[in-house]
XYZ file of C-alpha atoms in Angstrom:
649
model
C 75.903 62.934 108.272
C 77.859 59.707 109.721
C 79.593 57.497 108.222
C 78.507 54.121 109.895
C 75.467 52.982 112.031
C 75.597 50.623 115.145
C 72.444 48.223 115.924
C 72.872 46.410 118.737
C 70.587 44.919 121.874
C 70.581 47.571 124.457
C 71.561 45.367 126.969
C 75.210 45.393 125.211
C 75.413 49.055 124.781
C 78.594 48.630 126.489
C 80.425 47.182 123.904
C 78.718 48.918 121.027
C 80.271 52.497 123.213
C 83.444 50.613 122.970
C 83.426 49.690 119.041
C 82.150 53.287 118.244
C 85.110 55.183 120.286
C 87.733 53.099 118.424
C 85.889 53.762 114.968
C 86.252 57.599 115.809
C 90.014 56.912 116.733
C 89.882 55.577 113.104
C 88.145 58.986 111.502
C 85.193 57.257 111.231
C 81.648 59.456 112.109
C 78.817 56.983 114.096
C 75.469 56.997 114.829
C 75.503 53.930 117.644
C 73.274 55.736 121.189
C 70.426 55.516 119.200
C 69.029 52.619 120.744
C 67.772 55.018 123.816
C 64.497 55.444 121.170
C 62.424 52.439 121.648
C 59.205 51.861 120.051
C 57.803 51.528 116.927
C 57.002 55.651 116.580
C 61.014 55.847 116.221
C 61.263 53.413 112.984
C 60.998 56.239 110.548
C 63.424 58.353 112.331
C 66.010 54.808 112.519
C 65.506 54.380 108.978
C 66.125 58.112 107.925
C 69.413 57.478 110.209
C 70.439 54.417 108.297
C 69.496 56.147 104.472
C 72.262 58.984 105.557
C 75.163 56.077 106.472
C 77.382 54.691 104.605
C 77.978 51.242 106.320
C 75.546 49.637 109.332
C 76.721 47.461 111.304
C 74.748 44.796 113.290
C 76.831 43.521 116.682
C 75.053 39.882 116.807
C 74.388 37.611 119.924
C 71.641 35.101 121.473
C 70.446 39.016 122.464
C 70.238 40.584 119.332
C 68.769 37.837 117.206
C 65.397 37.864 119.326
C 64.925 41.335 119.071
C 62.276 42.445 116.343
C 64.229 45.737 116.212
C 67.593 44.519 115.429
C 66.620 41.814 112.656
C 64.824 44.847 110.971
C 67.398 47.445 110.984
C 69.391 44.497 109.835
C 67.248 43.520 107.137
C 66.614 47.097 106.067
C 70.323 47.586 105.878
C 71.259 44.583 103.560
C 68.643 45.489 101.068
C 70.663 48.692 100.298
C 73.283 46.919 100.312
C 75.364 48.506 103.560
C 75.156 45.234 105.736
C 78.993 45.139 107.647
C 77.859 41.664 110.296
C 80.043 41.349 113.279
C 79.601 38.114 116.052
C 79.767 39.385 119.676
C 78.665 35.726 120.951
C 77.897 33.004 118.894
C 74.546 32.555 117.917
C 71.861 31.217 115.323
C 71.348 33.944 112.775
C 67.594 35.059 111.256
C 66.884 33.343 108.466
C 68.603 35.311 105.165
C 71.913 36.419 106.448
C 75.116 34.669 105.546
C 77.668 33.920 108.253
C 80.235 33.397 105.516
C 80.991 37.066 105.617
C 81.161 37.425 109.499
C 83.757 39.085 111.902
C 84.291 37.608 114.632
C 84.423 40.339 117.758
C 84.189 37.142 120.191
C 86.071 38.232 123.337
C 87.118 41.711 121.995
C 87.833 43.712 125.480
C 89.025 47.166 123.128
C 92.423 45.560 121.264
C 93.319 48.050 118.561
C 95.235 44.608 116.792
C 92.311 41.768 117.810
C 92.215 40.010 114.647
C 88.259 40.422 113.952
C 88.631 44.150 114.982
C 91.279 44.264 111.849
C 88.925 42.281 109.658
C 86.129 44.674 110.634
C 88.049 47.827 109.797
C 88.970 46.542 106.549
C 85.262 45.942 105.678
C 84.216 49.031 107.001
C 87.097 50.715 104.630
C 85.797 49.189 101.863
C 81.966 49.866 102.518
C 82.542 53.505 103.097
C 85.582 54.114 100.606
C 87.587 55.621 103.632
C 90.815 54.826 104.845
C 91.119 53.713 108.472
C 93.839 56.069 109.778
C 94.472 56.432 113.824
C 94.072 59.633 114.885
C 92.383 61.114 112.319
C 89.479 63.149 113.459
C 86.076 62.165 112.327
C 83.823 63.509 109.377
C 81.009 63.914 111.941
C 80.820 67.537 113.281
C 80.637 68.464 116.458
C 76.993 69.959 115.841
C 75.757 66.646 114.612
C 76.797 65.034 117.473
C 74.931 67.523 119.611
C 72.144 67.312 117.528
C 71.655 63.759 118.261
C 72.787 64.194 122.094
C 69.357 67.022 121.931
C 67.343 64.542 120.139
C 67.593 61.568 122.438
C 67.189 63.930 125.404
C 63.610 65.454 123.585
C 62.853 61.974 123.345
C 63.001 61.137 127.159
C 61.109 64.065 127.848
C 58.506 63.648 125.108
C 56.657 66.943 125.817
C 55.594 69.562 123.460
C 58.191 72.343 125.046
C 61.094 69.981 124.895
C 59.998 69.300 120.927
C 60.026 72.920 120.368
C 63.229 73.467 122.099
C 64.913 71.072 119.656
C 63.883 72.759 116.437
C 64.671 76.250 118.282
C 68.243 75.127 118.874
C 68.609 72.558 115.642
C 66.293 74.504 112.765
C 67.884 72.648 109.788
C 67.207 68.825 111.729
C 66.506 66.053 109.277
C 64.097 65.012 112.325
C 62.142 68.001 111.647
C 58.873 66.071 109.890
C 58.555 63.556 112.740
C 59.012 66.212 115.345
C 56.321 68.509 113.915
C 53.967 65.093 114.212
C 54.891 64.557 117.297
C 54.314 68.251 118.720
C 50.930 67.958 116.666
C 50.023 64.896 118.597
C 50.981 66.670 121.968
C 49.069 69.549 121.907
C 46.019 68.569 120.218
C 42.989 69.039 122.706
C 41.026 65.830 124.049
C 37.849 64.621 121.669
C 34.802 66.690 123.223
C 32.202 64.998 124.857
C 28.822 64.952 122.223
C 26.513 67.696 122.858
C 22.937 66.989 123.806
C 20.563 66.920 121.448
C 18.866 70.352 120.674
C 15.311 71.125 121.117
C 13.359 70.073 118.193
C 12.640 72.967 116.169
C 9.881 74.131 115.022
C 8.410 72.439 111.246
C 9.242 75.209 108.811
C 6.068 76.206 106.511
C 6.947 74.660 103.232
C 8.583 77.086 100.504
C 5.744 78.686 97.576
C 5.005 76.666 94.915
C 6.489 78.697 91.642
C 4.430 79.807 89.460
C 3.542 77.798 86.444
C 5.503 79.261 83.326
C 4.121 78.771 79.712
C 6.844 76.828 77.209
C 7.486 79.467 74.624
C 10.538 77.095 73.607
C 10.460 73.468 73.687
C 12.420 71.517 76.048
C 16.240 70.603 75.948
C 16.849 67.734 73.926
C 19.131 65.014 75.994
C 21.540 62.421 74.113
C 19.365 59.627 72.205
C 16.321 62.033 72.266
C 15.038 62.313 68.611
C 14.514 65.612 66.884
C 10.869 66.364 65.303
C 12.521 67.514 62.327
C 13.829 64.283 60.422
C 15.976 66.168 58.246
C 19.083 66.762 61.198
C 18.335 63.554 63.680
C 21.934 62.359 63.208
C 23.680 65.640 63.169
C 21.473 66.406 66.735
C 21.723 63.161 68.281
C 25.773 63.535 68.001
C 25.863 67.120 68.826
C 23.804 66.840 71.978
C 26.116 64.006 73.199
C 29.150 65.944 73.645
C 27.200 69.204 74.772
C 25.887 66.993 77.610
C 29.692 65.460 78.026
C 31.135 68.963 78.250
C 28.502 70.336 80.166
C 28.857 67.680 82.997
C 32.627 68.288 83.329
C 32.359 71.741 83.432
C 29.796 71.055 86.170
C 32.392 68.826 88.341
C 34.882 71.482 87.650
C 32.810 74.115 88.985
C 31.201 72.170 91.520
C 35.192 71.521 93.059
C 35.991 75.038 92.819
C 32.494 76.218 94.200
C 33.485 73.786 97.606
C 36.721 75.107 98.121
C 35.283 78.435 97.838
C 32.390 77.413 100.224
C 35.121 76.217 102.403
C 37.234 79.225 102.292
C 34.111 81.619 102.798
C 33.148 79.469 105.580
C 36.315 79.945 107.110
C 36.534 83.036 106.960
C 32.432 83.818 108.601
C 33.502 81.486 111.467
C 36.183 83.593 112.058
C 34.166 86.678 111.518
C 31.796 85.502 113.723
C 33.947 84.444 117.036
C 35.714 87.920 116.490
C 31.970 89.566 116.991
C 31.405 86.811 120.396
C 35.298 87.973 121.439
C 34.407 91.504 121.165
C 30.989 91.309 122.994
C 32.455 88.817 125.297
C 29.109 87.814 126.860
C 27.717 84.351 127.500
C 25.171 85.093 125.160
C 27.287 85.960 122.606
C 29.429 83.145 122.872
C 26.682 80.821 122.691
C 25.499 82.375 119.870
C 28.514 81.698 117.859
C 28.244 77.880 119.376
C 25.108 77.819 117.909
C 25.986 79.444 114.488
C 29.004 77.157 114.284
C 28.881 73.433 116.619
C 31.949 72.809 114.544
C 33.698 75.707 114.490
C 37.551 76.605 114.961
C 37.110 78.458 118.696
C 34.055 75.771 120.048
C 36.471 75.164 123.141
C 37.587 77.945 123.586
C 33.916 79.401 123.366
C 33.156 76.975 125.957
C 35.893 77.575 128.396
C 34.942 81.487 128.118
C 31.398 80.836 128.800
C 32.113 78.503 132.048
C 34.649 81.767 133.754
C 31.894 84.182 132.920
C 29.395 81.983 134.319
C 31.984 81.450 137.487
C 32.434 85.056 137.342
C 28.668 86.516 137.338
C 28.025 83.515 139.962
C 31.140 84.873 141.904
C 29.612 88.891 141.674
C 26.197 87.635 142.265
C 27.591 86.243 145.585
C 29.835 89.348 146.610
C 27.012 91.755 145.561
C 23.786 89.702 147.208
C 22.867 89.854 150.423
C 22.744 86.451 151.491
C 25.860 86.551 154.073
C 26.323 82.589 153.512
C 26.604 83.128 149.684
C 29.371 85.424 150.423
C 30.924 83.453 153.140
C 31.158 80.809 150.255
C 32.801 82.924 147.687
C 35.498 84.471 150.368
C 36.240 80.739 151.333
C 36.570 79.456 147.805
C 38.930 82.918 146.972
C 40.985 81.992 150.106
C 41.404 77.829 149.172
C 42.458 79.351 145.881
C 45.232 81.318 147.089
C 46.470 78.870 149.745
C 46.473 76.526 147.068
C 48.342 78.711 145.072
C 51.019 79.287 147.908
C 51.658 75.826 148.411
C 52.331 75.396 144.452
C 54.913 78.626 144.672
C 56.254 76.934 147.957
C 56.782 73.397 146.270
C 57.846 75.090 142.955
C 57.609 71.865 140.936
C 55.764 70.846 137.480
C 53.454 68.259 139.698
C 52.671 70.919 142.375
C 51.303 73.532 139.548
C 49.435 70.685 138.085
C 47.638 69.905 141.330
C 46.895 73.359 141.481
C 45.496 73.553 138.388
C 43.487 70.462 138.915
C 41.472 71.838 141.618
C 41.318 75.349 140.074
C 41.447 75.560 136.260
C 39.810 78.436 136.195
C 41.674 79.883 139.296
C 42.710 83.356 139.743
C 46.228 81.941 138.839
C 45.574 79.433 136.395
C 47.324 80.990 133.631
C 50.439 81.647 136.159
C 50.417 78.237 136.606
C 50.195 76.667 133.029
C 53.122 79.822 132.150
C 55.797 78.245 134.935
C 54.621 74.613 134.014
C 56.722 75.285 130.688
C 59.457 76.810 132.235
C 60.004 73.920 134.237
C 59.608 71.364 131.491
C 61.747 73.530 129.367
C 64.223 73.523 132.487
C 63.745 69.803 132.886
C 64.517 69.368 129.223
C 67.593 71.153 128.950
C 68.699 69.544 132.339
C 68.085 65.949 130.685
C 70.087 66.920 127.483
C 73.015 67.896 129.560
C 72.874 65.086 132.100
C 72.932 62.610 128.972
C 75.773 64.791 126.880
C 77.940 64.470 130.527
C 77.364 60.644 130.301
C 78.205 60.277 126.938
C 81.647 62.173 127.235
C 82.134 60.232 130.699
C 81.747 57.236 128.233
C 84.085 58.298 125.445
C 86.466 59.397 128.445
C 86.371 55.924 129.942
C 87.285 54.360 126.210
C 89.508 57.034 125.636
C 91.536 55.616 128.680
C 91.245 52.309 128.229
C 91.728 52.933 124.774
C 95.136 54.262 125.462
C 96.229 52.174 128.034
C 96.122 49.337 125.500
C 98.298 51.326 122.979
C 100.851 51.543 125.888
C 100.773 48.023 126.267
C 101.815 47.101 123.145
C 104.291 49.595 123.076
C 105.890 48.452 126.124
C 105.702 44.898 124.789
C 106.913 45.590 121.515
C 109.484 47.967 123.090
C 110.967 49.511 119.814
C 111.829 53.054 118.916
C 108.928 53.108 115.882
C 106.107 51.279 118.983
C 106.825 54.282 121.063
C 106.821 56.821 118.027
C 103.366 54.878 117.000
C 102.240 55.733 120.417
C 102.875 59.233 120.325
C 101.523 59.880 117.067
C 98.205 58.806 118.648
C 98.340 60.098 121.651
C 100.475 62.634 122.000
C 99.075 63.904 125.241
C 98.360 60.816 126.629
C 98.191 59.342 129.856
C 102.029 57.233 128.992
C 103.095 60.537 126.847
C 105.953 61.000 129.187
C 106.758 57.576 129.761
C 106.955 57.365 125.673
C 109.704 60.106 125.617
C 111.690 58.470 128.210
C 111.515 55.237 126.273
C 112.666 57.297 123.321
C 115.705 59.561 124.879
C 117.045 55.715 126.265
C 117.420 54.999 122.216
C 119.077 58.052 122.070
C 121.748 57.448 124.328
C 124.574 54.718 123.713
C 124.545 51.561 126.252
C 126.988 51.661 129.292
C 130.658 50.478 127.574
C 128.514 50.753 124.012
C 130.811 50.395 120.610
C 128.924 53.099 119.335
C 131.069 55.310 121.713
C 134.585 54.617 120.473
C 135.955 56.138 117.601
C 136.026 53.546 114.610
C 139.515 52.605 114.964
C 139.790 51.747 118.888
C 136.369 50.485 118.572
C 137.913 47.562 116.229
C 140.607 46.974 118.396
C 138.215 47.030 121.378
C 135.836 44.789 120.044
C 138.892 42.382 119.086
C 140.161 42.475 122.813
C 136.194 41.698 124.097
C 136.742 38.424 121.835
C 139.911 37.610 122.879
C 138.043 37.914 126.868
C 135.835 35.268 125.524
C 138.470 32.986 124.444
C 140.596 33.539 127.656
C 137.662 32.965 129.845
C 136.925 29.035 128.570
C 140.449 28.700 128.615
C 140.302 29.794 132.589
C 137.538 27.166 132.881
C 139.213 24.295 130.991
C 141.859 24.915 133.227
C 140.124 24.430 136.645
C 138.645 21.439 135.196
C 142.598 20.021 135.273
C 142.575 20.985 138.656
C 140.253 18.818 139.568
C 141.931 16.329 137.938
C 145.115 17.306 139.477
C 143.308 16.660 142.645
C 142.339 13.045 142.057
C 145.918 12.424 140.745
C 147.161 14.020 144.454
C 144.503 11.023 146.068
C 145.636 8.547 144.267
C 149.427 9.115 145.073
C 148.473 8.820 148.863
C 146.903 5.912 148.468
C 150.208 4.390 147.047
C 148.246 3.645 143.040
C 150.938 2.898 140.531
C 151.621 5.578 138.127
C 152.121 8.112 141.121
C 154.133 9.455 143.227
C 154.706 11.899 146.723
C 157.953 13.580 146.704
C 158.913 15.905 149.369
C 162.143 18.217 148.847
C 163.127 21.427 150.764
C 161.333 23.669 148.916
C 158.035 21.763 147.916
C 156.471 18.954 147.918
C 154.671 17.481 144.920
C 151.364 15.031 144.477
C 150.700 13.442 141.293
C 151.511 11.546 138.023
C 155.075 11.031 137.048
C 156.495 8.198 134.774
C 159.770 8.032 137.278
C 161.835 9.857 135.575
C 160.377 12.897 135.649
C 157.079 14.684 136.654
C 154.429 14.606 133.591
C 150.545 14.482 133.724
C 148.084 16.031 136.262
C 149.544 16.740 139.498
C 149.967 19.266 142.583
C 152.786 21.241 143.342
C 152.839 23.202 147.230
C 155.645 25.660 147.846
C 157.046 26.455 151.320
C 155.516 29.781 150.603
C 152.081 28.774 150.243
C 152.138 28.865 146.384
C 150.349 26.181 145.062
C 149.774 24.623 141.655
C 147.340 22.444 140.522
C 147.372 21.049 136.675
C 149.160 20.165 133.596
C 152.896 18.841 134.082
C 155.629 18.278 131.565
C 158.916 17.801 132.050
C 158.758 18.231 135.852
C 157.440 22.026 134.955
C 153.543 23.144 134.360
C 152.534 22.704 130.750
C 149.695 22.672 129.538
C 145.936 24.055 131.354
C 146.611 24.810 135.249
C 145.728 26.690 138.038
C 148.220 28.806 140.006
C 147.172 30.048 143.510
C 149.476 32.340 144.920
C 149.643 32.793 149.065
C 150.164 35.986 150.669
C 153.287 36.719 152.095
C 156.422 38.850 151.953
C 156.561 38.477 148.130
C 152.528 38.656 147.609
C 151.325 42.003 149.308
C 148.748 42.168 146.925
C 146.159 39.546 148.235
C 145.615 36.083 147.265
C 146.080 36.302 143.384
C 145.385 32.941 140.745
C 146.482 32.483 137.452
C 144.047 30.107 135.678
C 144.482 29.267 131.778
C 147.717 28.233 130.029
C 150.881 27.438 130.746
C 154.362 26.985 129.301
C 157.547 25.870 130.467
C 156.311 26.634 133.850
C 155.278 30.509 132.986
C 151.502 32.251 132.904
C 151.621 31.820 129.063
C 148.643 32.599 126.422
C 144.981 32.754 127.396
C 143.686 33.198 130.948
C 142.572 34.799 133.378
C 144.279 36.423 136.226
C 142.535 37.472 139.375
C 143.914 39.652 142.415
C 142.555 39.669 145.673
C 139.918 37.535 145.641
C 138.274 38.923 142.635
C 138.701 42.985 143.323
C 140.358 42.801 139.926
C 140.700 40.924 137.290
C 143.307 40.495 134.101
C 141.036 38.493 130.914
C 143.464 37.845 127.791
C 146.644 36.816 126.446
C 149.680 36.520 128.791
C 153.281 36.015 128.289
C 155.564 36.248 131.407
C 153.078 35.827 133.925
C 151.993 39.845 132.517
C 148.985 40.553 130.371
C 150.367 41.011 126.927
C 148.060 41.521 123.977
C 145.115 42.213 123.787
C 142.567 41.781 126.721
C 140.305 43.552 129.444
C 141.588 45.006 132.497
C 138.808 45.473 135.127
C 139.669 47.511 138.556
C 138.315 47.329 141.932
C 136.639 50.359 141.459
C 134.462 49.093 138.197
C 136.600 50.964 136.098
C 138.141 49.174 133.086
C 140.877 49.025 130.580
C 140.234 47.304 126.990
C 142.823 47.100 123.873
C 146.047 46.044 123.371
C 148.355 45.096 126.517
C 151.634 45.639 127.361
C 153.530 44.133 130.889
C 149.656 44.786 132.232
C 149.466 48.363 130.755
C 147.828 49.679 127.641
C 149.909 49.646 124.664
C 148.145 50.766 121.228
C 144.947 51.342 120.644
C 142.366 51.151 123.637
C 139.845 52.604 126.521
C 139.834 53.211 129.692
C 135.826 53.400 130.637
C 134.719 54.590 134.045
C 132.393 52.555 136.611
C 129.314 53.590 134.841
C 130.403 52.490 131.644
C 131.538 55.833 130.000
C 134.527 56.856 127.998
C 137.263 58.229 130.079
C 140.390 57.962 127.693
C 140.353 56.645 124.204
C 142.990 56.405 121.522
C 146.478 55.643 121.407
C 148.662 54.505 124.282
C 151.987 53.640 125.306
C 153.114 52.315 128.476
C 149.980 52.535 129.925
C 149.524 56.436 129.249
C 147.533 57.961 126.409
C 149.410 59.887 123.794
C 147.030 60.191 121.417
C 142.919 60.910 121.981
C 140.673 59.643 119.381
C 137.130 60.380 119.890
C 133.524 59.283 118.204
């Protein structure tokens, strides 16, 4: 049968629903609806339940502790030693059970991982000696579960056709002793009312006296009873003591065997006897048999026959007489009969046959009526069993849901390629089943501008150029940091500070630090063309970190274009960054000439990009050229900025 049984206060069926669906996830079998039979009459049939299980476990609260019913499945449990506690609100336990050895399910909402849910499933694994695995399906059959589901629903009902029902459909039910009770009690007929007390007979003439017999032996000696002849008193007095010993157990022996054969003869005339009244089927005869047997097998039904006859003579007495009233009377009572009768086949219910039958028990369609009374509780029945199987699988469904949104949560959280496999491997036509594969095929695919894309060689040379970005981009940054500096220099030298100077020549006109001889320091630089440098000077030429800002004009049809990074002997030289109209594309690397030379990352208006190993801004070497969306266009070896050589993954 199952593997585990739930006791909980009905009141919290809800979460006791919720506990059993994720111990089926788990393979686990449960008995847990059971709490839908109340009353004492059910304790066997709770206790035959719990005998069957493996583990029981007892959900306890402030509810369940003041129920009588709980504390005793509880207490029946732990004296065979399949007690599994769990806390769904904290609470005083009965006196004898141990909180030391409690899970805690305090503000469980369904979480497969909640901490006391673990701790539970470990105890239940070691109580049953079954593994917890999710998904596995349970031991419980899908016959025992109906089985139950028909139970509970004969139990609602509670009515001698539903009873029989069950063990039509469920013949092998360990319920099967209770039910036969219970169908017992159902249609057992109500206590008769006492007769009244017969006539007083007339005093029989006493029996004749027997006749006097003459001893011709002498009488039968009895144990201590001395013998006339002295000669054998001991032998006689011991003899005669068993005799009498055997002779009054063979009498009880007899005397048993002679009442159950009285019984079984008497039996068998009573039924002798009511088949003689059947057969006659008179009044007479029938009360003949009452009066042969008051406590017979067929007194009611003796009874009952002798009332319709009587009905029925009074009925013919009144159709064949000629009083006209006494046959206006029996017409009338025919017609209330049938219109009664019509209304019950109008109504068609159990209570409308009933109220028929009330006013006409004996009615021309009395037994029509008791016949479609059982149909209709039978119907009723069956109707109540699959009302209650529709809410229980409504139930599971509900868990089932929430059950597997929660597994999608934590995928999603943990958002790894063996949390979405998990997923699937539990539900693998769940609600988030497609969602799952998605996740999966993204692990599948490489990142835009991934490594994982490049064949081994470019990819070291590409990752080398990516680090070299890195390097030329704080360089870029350190070097508009000495532009500001450059600009406080420029403030300074037009507010006449020592240490600075303004010089204006044909071509330019400078702003900054100088030490007279020659311009050195952080200063700015503005060219008739619009050129402009802000920085690093040495030697009356940028040195050092700067920013270059380059105007358009004749000889810059390109856009504004800056050169931020290093410098050297005023040239673009080493790391930096070079940008051309105003960000549409940018140069990140090592320069030399005022041209990207080395290795770097060449991005182009268009999103496309160029990384590897530079040459006069072109790719020289190994390197990629990756489209807007980040895949490989080109890969291998270049030269001059063309490819000569593919190399693929």
């Amino acid at each position: 049968m199952a593997d585990i049984f739930i006791s909980y206060k009905r009141e919290e069926a809800g979460q006791a629903g919720r506990l059993a669906h994720v111990l089926e996830q788990f393979g686990y079998s449960v008995w847990w609806d059971v709490a839908l039979l109340s009353g004492d009459e059910y304790r066997d049939v709770i206790a035959e339940m719990i005998d069957k299980c493996a583990a029981v476990i007892v959900l306890w609260s402030p509810l369940a502790v003041r129920s009588t019913f709980v504390r005793s499945e509880a207490s029946y449990a732990q004296r065979q030693d399949k007690l599994l506690p769990a806390m769904l609100e904290a609470c005083h336990l009965p006196l004898g059970f141990d909180e030391s050895h409690m899970d805690d399910l305090s503000g469980w909402n369904g979480e497969v991982l909640h901490p006391g849910l673990q701790r539970l499933l470990n105890s239940v694994q070691n109580k049953t000696g079954k593994p917890a695995i999710m998904g596995a399906a349970p031991s419980q059959s899908a016959s025992q579960k109906a089985e139950i589901i028909a139970f509970q629903g004969a139990a609602k009902m509670n009515s001698h056709g539903a009873w029989a029902q069950f063990l039509k459909d469920h013949p092998a039910t360990i319920f099967r002793d209770f039910i036969t009770v219970k169908m017992s009690e159902l249609s057992a007929p109500p206590e008769p009312a006492p007769p009244p007390p017969p006539a007083p007979a007339p005093t029989p003439a006493p029996p004749p006296r027997p006749e006097p017999q003459t001893a011709t032996a002498p009488p039968p000696r009895f144990m201590g009873q001395q013998s006339q002849s002295s000669s054998a008193a001991s032998d006689d007095s011991s003899n005669s003591g068993l005799k009498m010993l055997v002779m009054i157990i063979a009498m009880l022996i007899v005397g048993g065997v002679g009442l159950v054969i009285f019984n079984t003869m008497q039996t068998r005339a009573d039924a002798a006897a009511w088949q003689a009244a059947s057969s006659a089927n008179t009044a007479s005869a029938y009360s003949a048999y009452l009066d042969e047997y008051p406590k017979g097998r067929f007194i009611y039904t003796a009874r009952n026959r002798i009332k319709a006859l009587e009905e029925a003579a009074t009925a013919e007495t009144a159709a064949n007489g000629a009083d006209n009233a006494s046959q206006n009377e029996a017409a009338e009572a025919l017609k209330k009969d049938n219109d009664s009768w019509a209304i019950a086949l109008k109504l068609d219910t159990f209570d409308a046959y009933g109220d028929y039958l009330a006013a006409h028990a004996n009615g021309a369609h009395a037994e029509a009526a008791r016949t479609r009374q059982r149909e209709i509780d039978t119907a009723q029945t069956r109707a109540a069993q699959e009302a209650e199987k529709k809410r229980l699988e409504a139930d599971r469904a509900d868990a089932q849901r929430k059950a597997d949104d929660n597994a999608w949560s934590i995928a999603k959280s943990v958002d790894t390629r063996s949390a979405y496999e998990s997923y699937l491997a539990a539900y693998a036509s769940g609600r988030h089943a497609s969602e799952a594969r998605a996740a999966l095929k993204r692990f599948d695919t490489p990142a835009p501008y991934s490594l994982e894309r490049l064949h081994p060689d470019v990819r070291e040379v590409v990752e080398a150029a990516r680090t070299a970005a890195k390097s030329a981009t704080m360089t870029a940054e350190k070097a508009r940091v000495a532009s500001e500096i450059a600009e406080k220099a420029r403030s300074s030298a037009l507010s006449g500070r020592a240490e600075t100077v303004h010089r204006k020549t044909a071509t330019a006109e400078y702003w900054g630090e100088t030490n007279a001889a020659e311009l050195i320091g952080f200063g700015i630089v503005e060219f008739i063309s619009g050129d402009q440098y802000l920085g690093e000077w040495s030697k009356s030429k940028p040195e050092g970190l700067g920013v270059m800002k380059f105007a358009e004009g004749p000889n810059n049809r390109t856009g504004r274009v800056s050169a931020e990074g290093e410098w050297k002997s005023g040239e673009f030289e080493g790391y930096g960054v070079l940008t051309i109209d105003h960000g549409a594309s940018t140069m990140v690397g090592h320069f030399k000439y005022q041209f990207l030379n080395g290795l770097g990352v060449y991005t182009l208006q268009n999103g496309g990009r160029f990384e590897g190993n530079f040459k006069n801004n072109g790719l020289d070497g190994l390197g990629v050229s990756w489209t807007a969306d980040g895949r490989v266009n080109s890969a291998g070896r270049w030269k001059n900025g063309r490819l000569v050589e593919s190399l693929k993954k």
